[in-house]
Structures are given as structure tokens and as C-alpha cells.
Short mmCIF file of C-alpha atoms and ligand atoms in Angstrom, two decimals:
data_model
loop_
_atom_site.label_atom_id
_atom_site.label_comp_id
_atom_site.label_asym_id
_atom_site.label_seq_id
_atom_site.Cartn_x
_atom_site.Cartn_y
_atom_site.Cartn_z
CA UNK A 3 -3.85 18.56 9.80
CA UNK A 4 -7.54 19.49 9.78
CA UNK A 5 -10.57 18.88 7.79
CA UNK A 6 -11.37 21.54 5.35
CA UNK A 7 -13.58 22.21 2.40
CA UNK A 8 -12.23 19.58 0.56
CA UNK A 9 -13.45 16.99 2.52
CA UNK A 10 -17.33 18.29 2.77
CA UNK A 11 -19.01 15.13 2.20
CA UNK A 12 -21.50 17.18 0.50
CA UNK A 13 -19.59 18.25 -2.66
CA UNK A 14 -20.51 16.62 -6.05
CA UNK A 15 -18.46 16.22 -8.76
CA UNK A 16 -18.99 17.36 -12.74
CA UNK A 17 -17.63 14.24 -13.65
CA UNK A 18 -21.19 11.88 -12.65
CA UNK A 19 -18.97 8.44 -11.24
CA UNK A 20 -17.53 10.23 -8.87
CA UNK A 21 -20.74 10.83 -7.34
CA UNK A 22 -21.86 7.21 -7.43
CA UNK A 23 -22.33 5.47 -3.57
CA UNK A 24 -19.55 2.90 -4.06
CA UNK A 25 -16.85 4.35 -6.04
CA UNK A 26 -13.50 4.62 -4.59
CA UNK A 27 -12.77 7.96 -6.25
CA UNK A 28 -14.95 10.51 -4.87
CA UNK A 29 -14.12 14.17 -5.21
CA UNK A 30 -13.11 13.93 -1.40
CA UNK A 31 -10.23 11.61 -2.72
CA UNK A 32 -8.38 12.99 -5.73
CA UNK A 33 -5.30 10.46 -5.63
CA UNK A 34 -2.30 10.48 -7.90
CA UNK A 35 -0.73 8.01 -10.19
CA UNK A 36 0.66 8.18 -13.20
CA UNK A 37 -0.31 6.51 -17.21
CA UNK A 38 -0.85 6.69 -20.81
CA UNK A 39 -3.48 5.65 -23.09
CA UNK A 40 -3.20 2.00 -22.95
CA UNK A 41 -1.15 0.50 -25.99
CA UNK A 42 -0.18 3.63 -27.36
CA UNK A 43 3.75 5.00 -27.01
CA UNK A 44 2.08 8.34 -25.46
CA UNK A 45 4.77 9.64 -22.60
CA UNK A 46 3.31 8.93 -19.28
CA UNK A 47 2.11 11.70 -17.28
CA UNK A 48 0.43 12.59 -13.60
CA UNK A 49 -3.34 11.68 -13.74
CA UNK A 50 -6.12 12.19 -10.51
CA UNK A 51 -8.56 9.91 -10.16
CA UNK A 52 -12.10 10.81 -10.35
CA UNK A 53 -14.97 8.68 -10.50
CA UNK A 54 -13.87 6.37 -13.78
CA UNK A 55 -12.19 8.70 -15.36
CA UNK A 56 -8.63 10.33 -15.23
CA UNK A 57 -7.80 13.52 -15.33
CA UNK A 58 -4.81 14.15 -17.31
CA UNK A 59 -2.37 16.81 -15.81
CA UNK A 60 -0.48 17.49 -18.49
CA UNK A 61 -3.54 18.13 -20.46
CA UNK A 62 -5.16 20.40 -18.20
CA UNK A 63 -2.47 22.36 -17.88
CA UNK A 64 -1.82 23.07 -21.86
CA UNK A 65 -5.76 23.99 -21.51
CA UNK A 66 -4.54 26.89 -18.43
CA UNK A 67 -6.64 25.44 -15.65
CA UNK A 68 -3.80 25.63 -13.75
CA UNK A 69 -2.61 29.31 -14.64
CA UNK A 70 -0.78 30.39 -11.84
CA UNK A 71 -3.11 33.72 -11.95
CA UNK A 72 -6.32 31.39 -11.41
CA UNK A 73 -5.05 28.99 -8.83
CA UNK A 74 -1.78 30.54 -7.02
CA UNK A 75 1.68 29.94 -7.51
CA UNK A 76 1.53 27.15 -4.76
CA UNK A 77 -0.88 25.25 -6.57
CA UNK A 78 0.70 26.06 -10.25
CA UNK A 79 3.90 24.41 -9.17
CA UNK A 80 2.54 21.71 -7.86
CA UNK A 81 0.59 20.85 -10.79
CA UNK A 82 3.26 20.97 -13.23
CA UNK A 83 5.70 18.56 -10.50
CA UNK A 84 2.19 16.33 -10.67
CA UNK A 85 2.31 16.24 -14.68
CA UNK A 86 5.39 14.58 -15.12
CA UNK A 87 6.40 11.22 -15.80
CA UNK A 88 7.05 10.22 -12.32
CA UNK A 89 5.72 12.69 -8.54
CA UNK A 90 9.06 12.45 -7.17
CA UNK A 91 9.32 16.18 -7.22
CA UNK A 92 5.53 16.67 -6.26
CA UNK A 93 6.74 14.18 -3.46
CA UNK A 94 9.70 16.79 -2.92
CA UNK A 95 7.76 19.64 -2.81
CA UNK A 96 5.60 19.09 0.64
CA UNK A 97 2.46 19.61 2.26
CA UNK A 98 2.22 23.30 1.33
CA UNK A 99 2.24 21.99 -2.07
CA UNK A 100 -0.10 19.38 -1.75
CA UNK A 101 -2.38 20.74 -0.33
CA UNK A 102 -3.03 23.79 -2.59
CA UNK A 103 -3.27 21.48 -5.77
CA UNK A 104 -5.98 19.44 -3.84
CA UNK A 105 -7.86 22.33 -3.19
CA UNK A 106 -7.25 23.64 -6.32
CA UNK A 107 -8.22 20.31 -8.14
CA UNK A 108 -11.62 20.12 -5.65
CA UNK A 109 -12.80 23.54 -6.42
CA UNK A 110 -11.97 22.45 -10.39
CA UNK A 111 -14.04 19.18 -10.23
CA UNK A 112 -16.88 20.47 -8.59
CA UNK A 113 -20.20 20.61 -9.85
CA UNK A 114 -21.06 23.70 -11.45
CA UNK A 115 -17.02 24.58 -11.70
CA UNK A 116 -16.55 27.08 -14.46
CA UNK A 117 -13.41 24.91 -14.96
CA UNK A 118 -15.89 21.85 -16.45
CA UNK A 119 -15.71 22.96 -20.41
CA UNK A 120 -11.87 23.38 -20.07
CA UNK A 121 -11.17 20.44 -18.48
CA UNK A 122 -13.86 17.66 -20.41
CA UNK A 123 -11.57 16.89 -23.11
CA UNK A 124 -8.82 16.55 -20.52
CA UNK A 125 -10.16 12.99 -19.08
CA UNK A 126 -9.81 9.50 -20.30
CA UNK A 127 -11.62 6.52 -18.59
CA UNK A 128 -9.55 4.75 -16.38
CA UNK A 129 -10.75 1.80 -18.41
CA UNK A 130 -8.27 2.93 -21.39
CA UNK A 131 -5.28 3.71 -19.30
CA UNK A 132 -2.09 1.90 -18.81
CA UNK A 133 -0.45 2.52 -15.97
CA UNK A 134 3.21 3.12 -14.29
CA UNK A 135 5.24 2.63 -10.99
CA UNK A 136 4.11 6.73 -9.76
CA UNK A 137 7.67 7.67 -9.11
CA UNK A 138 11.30 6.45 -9.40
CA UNK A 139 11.46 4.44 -6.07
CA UNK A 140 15.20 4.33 -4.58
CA UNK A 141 15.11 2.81 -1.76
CA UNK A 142 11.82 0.11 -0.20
CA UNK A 143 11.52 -0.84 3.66
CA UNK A 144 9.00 -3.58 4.64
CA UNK A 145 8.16 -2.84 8.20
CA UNK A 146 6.06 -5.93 9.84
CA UNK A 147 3.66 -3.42 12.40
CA UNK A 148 0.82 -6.05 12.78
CA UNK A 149 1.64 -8.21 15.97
CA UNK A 150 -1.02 -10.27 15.04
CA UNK A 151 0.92 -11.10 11.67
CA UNK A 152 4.31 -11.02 13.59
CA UNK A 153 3.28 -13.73 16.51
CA UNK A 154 1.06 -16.20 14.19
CA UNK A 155 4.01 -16.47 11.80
CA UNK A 156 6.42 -16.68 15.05
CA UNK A 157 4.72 -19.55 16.22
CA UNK A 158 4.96 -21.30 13.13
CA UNK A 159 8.91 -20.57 12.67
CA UNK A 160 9.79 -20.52 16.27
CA UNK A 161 6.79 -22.45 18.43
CA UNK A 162 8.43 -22.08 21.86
CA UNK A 163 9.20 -17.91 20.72
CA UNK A 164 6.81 -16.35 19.17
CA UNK A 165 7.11 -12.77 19.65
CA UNK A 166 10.36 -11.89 20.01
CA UNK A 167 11.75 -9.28 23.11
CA UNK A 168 12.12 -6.29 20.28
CA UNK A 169 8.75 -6.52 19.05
CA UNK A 170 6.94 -4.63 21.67
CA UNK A 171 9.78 -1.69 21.34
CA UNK A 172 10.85 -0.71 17.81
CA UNK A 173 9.38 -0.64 14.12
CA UNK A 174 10.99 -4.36 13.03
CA UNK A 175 11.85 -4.05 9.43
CA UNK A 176 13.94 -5.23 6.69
CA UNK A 177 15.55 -3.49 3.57
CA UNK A 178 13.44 -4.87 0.31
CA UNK A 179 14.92 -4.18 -3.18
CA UNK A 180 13.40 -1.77 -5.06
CA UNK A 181 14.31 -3.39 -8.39
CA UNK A 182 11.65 -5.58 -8.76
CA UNK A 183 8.87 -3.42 -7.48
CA UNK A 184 6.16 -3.03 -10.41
CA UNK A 185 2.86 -1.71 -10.63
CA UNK A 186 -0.45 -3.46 -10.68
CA UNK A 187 -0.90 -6.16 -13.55
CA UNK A 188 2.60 -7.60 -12.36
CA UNK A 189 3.04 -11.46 -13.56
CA UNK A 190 6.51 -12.75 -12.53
CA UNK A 191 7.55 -16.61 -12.70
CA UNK A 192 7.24 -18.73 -9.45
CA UNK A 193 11.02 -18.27 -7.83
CA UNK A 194 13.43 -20.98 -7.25
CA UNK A 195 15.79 -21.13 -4.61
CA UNK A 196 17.46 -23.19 -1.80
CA UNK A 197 14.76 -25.45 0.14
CA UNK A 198 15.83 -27.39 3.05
CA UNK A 199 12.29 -30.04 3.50
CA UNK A 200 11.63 -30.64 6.70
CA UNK A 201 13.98 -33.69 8.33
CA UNK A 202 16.60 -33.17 5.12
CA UNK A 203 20.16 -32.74 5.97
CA UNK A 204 20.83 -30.93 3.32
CA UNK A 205 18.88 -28.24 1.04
CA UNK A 206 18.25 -28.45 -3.21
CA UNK A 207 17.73 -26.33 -5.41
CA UNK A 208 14.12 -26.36 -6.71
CA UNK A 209 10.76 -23.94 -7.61
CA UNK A 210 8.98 -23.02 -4.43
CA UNK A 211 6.25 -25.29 -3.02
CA UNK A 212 5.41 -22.47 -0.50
CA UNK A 213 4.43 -19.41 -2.63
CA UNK A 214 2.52 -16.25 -0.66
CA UNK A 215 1.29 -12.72 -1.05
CA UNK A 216 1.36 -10.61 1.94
CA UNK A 217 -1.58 -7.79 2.09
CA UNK A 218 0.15 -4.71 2.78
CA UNK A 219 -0.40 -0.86 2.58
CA UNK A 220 2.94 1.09 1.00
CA UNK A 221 3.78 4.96 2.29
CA UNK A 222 5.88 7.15 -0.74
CA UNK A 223 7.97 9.67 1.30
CA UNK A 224 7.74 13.10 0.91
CA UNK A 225 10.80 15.91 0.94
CA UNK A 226 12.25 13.46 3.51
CA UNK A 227 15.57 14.44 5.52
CA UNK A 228 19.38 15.23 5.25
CA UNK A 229 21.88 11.95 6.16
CA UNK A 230 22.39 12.66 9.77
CA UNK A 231 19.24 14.62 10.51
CA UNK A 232 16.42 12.17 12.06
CA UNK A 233 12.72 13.12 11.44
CA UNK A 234 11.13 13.67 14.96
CA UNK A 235 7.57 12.13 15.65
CA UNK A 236 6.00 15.22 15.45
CA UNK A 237 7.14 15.85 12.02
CA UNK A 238 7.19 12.48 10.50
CA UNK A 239 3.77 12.85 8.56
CA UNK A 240 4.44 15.71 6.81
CA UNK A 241 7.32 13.61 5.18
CA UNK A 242 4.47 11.12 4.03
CA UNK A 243 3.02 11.82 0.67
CA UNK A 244 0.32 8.95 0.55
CA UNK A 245 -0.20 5.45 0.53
CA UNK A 246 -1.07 2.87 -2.12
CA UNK A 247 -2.10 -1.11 -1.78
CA UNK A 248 1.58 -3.20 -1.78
CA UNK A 249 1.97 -7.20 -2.05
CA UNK A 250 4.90 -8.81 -0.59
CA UNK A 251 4.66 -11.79 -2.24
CA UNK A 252 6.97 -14.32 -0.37
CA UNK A 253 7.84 -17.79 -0.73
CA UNK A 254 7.69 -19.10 2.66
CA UNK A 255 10.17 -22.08 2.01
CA UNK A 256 12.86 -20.11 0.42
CA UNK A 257 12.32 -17.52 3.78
CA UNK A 258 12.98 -20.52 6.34
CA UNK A 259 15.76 -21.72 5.65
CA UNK A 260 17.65 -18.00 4.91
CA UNK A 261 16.31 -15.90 7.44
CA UNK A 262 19.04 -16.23 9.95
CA UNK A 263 20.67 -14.22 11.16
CA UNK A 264 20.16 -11.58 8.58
CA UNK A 265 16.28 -11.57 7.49
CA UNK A 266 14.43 -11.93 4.42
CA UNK A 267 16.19 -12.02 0.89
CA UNK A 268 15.80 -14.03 -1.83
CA UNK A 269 12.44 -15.50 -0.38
CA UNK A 270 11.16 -11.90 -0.93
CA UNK A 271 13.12 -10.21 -3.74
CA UNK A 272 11.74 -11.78 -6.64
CA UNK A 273 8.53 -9.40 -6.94
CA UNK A 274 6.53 -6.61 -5.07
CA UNK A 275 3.36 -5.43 -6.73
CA UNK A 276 1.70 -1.92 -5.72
CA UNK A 277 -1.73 0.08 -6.96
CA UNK A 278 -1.86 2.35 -9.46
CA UNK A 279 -3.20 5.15 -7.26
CA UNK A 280 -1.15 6.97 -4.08
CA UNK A 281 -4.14 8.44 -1.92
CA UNK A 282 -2.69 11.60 0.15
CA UNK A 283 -2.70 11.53 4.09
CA UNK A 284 -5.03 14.78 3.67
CA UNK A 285 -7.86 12.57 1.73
CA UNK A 286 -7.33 9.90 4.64
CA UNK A 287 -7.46 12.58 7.51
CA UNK A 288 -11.72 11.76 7.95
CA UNK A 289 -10.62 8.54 8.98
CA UNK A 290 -8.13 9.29 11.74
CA UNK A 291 -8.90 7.45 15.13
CA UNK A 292 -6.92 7.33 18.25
CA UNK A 293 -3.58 5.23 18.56
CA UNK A 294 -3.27 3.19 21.86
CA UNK A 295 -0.89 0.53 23.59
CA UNK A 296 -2.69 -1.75 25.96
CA UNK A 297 -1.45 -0.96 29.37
CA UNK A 298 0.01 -4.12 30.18
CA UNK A 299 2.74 -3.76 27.74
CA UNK A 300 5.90 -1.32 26.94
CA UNK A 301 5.28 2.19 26.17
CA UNK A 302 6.77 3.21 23.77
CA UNK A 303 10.12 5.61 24.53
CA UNK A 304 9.39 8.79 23.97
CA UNK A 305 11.14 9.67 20.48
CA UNK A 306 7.96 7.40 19.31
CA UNK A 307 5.75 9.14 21.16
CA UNK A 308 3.57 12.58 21.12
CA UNK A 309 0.09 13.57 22.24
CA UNK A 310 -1.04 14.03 18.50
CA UNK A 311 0.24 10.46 18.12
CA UNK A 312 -2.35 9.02 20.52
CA UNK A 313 -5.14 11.30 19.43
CA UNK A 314 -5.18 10.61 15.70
CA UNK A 315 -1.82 8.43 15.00
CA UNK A 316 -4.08 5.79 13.42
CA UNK A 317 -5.78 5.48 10.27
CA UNK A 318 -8.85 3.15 9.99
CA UNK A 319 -8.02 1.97 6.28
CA UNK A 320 -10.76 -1.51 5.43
CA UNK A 321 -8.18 -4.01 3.48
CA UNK A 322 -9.43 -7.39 1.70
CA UNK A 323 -7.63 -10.12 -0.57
CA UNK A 324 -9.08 -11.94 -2.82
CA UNK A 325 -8.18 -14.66 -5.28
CA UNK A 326 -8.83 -15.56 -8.65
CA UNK A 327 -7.68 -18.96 -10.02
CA UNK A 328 -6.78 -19.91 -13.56
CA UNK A 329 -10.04 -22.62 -13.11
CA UNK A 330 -12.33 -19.68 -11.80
CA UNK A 331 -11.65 -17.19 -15.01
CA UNK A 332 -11.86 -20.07 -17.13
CA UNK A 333 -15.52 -20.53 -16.02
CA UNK A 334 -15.86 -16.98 -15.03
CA UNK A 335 -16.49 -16.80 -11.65
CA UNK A 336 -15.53 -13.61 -10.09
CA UNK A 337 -12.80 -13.81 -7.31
CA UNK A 338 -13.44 -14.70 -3.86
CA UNK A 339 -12.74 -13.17 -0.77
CA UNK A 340 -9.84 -15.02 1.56
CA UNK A 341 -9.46 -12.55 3.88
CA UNK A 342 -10.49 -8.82 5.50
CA UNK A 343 -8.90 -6.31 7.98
CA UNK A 344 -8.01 -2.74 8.77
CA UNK A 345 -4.80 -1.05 9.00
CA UNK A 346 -6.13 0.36 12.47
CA UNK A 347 -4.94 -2.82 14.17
CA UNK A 348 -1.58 -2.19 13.49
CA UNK A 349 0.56 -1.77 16.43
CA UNK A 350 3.02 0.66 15.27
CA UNK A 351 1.78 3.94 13.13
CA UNK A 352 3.16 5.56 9.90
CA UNK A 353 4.51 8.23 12.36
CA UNK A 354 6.29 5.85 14.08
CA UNK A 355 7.57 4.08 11.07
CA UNK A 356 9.23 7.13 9.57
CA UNK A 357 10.64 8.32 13.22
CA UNK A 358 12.52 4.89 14.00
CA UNK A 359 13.78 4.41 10.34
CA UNK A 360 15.41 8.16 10.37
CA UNK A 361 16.71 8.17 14.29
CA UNK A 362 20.20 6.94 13.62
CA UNK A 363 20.44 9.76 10.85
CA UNK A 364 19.57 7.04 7.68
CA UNK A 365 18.01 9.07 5.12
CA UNK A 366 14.73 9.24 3.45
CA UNK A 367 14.28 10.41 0.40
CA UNK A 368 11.01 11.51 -2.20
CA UNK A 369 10.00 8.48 -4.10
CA UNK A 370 11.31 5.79 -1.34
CA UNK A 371 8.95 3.26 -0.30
CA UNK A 372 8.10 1.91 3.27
CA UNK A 373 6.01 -0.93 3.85
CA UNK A 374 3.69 -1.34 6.43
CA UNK A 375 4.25 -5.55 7.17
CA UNK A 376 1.15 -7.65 6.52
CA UNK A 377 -1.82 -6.46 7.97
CA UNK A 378 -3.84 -8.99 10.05
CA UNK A 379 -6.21 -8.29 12.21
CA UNK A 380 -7.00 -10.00 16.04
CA UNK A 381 -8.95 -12.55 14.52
CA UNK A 382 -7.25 -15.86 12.56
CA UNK A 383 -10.06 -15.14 9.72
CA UNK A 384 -8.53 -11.48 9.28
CA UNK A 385 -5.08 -13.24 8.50
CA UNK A 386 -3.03 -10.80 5.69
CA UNK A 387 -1.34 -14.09 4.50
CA UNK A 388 -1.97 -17.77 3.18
CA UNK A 389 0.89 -18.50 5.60
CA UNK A 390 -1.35 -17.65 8.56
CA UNK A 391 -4.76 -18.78 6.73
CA UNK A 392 -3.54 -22.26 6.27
CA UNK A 393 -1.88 -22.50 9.47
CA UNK A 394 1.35 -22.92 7.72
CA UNK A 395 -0.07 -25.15 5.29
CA UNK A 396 -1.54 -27.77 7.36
CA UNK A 397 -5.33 -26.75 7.47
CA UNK A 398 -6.00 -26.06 3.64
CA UNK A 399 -8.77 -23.50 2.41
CA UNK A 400 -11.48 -24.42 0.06
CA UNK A 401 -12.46 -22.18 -2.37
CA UNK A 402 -16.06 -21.76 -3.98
CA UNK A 403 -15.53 -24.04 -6.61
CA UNK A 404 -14.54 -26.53 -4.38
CA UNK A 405 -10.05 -25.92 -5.49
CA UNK A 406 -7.88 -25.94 -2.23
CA UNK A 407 -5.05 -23.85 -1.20
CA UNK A 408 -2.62 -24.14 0.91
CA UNK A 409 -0.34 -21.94 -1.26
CA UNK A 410 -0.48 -20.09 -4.41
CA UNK A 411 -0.89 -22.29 -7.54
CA UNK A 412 0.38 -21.51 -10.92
CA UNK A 413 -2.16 -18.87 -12.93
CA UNK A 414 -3.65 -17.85 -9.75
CA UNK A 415 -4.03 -14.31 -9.25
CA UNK A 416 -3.98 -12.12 -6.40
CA UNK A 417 -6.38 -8.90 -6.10
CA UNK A 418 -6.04 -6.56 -3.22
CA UNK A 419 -8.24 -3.32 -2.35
CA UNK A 420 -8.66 -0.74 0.09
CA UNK A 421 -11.29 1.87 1.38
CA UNK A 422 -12.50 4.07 4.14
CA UNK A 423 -16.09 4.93 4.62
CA UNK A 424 -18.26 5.93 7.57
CA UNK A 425 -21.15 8.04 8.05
CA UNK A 426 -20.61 11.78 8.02
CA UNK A 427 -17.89 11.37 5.20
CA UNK A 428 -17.40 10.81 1.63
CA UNK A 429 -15.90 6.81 0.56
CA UNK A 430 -12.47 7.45 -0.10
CA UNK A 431 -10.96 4.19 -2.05
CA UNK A 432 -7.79 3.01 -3.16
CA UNK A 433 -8.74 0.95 -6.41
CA UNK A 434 -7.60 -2.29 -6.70
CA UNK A 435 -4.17 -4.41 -7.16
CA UNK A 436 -3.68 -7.26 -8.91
CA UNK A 437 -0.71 -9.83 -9.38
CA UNK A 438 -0.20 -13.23 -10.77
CA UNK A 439 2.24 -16.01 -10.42
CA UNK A 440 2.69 -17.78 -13.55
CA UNK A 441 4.90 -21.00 -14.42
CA UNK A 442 8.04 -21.69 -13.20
CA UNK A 443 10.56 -21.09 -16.07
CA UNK A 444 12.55 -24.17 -15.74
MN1 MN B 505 6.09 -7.99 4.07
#
């Protein structure tokens, strides 16, 4: 994919907070989601992003912005897929499709856009808006592509064995349940399960001590692939509609004791929280940067390989967490930052990700979720998890107020956000996430 006048950093928006220095939805962005007015029983419908404001899809195309005779048929279809309920058949449709509503949606958004009159009755602040998941998810992957992430939290479960001998070769994932995936504002009961304390012979039954978020990026496939018909490298992205901020939250103590030999399940099941907004791989293509492997270890073979790969196969995508504890509203401080990365450390690529998961014919399909793993960077202060932050609980952090945390308390809540920015391009953001872990029911 190339840059094209969409992405002219130089392009001002109509709609005034899209122009502002710091927002995260610049006309260069134009992500998707889906809402309704908050606390009405409106349906829900395909919004874009735009400064504070959304604009409603389904609106502006009752108003004929999107007359197939003003924008193309390519770009007509795709804005009636985008209007529905949920962008699984936006998702279906494909690049082609995506790409002429983004133009078409840039060119109608634009300062001076003859569009403007139509389309001003067709936006409600973001402010006002209740949102849901963007699209009937199912099937969810968690991948685990930071090998920062993957050795600090080997050494704490295996000392002696960090990293194990697959790491360096394949994608590592796990199958997630899509079930209790939900979107931003997501407030689930602290889990119970089996707990075997350390130097007990034998486990009980009891809420988890060991409660953790994991900051994480999430990919929504696009058309996808037939059972039996892998997606090669070199195709994998155009089967990537966008990403959106994801939370894995995981209790650590329930995921010790089950792991093996099968992986993650209950200690991982109970909740997975996601942003509002999906933010296409074309708004994300200024911020491509070469993908490398460090010499010194395994290349990878070559069905994860390809020259475009290693030219642009990563995205430089800034990620912070932050939490907010039931203490800090009450006094209202505003939350405070635990931890910051970028999803250019990772060691495996979205390309790579969709490759491995389709090569023994398993099949993708629009709407299904992949996981990128926790994202920490090289340093311990860019950990993606409280896991890493508190050294599995031994070295606890102190927050402003002077509150530690070794794990998540009840009330506290977790915000997560994303954004890209350098000079020569327009800030392209992902809005925030936020979760919280209340009471355990019992
Ligand atoms: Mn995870």
C-alpha cells in the first residue's frame, strides 16, 4: 500500500476538533466503530470518528452523500456495509472497498467540502454516544509477539527456562473465547478459581489474589480465507481490516497452576475489553518502519518471510496504561501512567500473525479477532503488565497518592490508549479503553 491524498498532512477538516494538535481523530484517521445515542433504544449503526464528533453512516446516507453517482459504486457499497449494526460485511468486502469509502469520507470531511451542509446534522459528539463490540466476533486468538513480555514472564514461571526453543520460530498463541469480549466501559467481577499458594499440596477454591490487565493491540480480519487455503505472507495484510486497543486481563494465580500442558483458560476467559474505534492499516501506513531479526538469532522460514515484510512489516504504534483507583476518583485525581511502549518492538508482525495462524489451512473469517500478546518494550519500565512491573509481585509500585500495587485492587480501573505521530504526518489516535474490576461476587 502507498500513501495517497488521504494522508496529506496538510488537509483540514470542516468539523474544527479534528484539526486540533492533539486529537486522535484527525481527518488522516477516519476509524470505524459502531453506537447509538447514549441511553436511548436507537439501533446501533457504523459511525467515523472525527475530531469529537461522530459521523453517523446511516444518517449520511438517508441525506445521499453517499449516492453511488457522487462517490462510485465501490465506495456506495462500502458505506452502506459500514452503516450497519455490526462491519462484518465492510470487513468482508476488502481493501478495494476500504479504501474508496476512506477516500470518499476524506474528500467529504474536508474543509470547504460541498458535502459540509449535508452532512452537519449527520454528527453527534462522541461525548453522547454509547458504544458497541464493532462486529460479531467468532472466533479471538491472543498471540504473545513481544519477547520481552514472553521471557520476563518465563523467568518468573520457569527461572531456569525462560524463553522457550519455539519462541524464536513461530507466532506462540492460544485460542481466547470470544464470549466474554466487550467493548470499552467493561466492569466484570474479580474471577475465582483453583489457586495452588506457593508450598500447598493441594489447591482451593477462592477469588484471585493475582488480578492483571495485559496492554495489547487487537487486529479484526478482513474477507479472510477458505478452510484449507492458507493466507501467504504476501497477502496476509490485505486480510487485516484494522486494529483497536485490547486488554487481556488475566489472573496470574488462576494461570499458574492451569497452564500445563494446554495454556491459558480460565485464568483468561473471564473478560477481554477492546476500544471503541478499529483504525484501518491504510490510516496506519505513515507509520510503517522496517521489520528486522537480530542476526544472531533464527530467521525466520521463509513462509514468514518477504522483502515487503522487512521493508515496512512493522508499525510504530506509541501504547501507555494507566490506572485509576477507586481512592484517586474519589479525590479526583486523574489517572497515572504505569507504563509506555510501542508495538514496533514486537518480534513477530501482523503479517506474520495471520500467515502462521492460516498455514495448516485453519480459517479466518471477517469479524475474528487476533491478539497481538502484551506489548513490552526492551526496557523493565516499558513492561505491558503488573506481572512484569512488580516483578511478579515482589517489588510493589507506588502510586501518586502514595496506594501500592502489586495487583489490581477492587474499583480500580484500567485505561489504555494508543497513537502515532511524527513530523511530516498527521496524529493518527486510537481513543482510549477503559475497564474495571469490581467486587468479587461471593
Ligand atoms: Mn494476552
Amino acid at each position: 500500500m502507498a500513501l495517497n491524498e488521504t494522508h496529506d498532512p496538510q488537509l483540514s477538516s470542516w468539523v474544527a476538533a479534528a484539526n486540533g494538535a492533539g486529537t486522535d481523530f484527525t481527518l488522516q484517521n477516519l476509524p470505524l466503530g459502531v453506537f447509538r445515542c447514549a441511553g436511548s433504544s436507537e439501533a446501533f449503526r457504523g459511525g467515523v470518528a472525527i475530531g469529537d464528533q461522530i459521523l453517523d453512516l446511516a444518517a449520511a446516507l438517508q441525506a445521499g452523500v453517499f449516492d453511488a453517482r457522487e462517490v462510485g459504486a465501490a465506495a456506495a457499497g462500502a458505506a452502506m456495509a459500514a452503516a450497519q449494526p455490526a462491519l462484518n460485511e465492510l470487513m468482508a468486502a476488502g481493501p478495494a472497498a476500504w479504501t474508496a469509502l476512506r477516500l470518499a469520507l476524506s474528500r467529504a470531511l474536508r474543509s470547504g467540502a460541498p458535502q459540509q451542509a449535508a452532512l452537519q446534522s449527520c454528527l453527534l459528539p462522541q461525548a453522547q454516544a454509547q458504544f458497541a463490540l464493532p462486529a460479531r466476533i467468532g472466533d479471538y486468538t491472543d498471540f504473545y509477539t513481544s519477547i520481552y513480555h514472553a521471557t520476563a514472564v518465563g523467568k518468573l514461571f520457569r527461572p531456569d527456562n525462560p524463553l522457550l526453543p519455539n519462541y524464536k520460530w513461530m507466532p506462540i498463541a492460544y485460542h481466547g473465547r470470544c464470549s466474554s469480549i466487550a467493548i470499552s466501559g467493561q466492569q466484570f467481577k474479580r474471577p475465582s478459581g483453583q489457586i495452588l499458594a506457593a508450598g500447598a499440596a493441594t489447591p482451593v477454591l477462592a477469588p484471585s489474589q493475582r488480578l492483571d490487565y495485559e496492554l495489547e493491540l487487537g487486529l479484526f480480519i478482513g474477507p479472510g480465507n477458505a478452510l484449507g487455503t492458507p493466507i501467504a505472507i504476501e497477502s496476509a495484510e490485505s486480510n487485516v481490516f484494522g486494529l483497536c486497543l485490547l486488554n487481556d486481563w488475566s489472573a496470574r494465580d488462576l494461570q499458574a497452576w492451569e497452564y500445563q500442558p494446554l495454556g491459558p483458560f480460565l485464568g483468561k476467559n473471564f473478560a477481554t475489553t477492546i476500544s471503541p474505534w478499529i483504525v484501518t492499516l491504510e490510516a496506519l501506513e505513515p507509520y510503517r518502519v522496517a521489520w528486522t531479526r537480530p542476526a544472531a538469532d533464527p530467521q525466520p522460514l521463509s513462509y514468514l518471510d518477504s522483502p515487503e515484510l522487512r521493508r515496512t512489516g512493522a508499525i510504530d504504534i506509541q501504547l501507555e496504561c494507566l490506572l485509576q483507583s477507586a481512592a484517586m476518583r474519589r479525590s479526583g485525581q486523574v489517572p497515572c501512567r504505569l507504563s509506555r511502549s510501542s508495538f514496533r518492538h514486537a518480534y513477530w508482525t501482523i503479517a506474520q500473525m495471520v500467515a502462521h495462524h492460516t498455514v495448516n489451512g485453519c480459517n479466518l473469517r471477517p469479524g475474528d479477532v487476533l491478539g497481538t500478546g502484551t506489548q513490552s518494550g526492551p526496557q523493565a519500565a516499558e513492561a505491558g503488565s503488573l506481572l512484569e512491573l512488580s516483578v511478579g509481585g515482589k517489588q510493589p509500585l507506588t502510586l501518586p497518592d502514595g496506594e501500592t500495587r502489586r495487583f489490581l485492587e477492587d474499583d480500580d480501573a484500567v485505561i489504555m490508549r494508543g497513537w502515532c505521530e511524527r513530523a511530516g504526518a498527521a496524529r493518527v489516535g486510537f481513543g482510549e479503553l477503559e475497564g474495571r474490576v469490581l467486587k468479587h461476587a461471593g
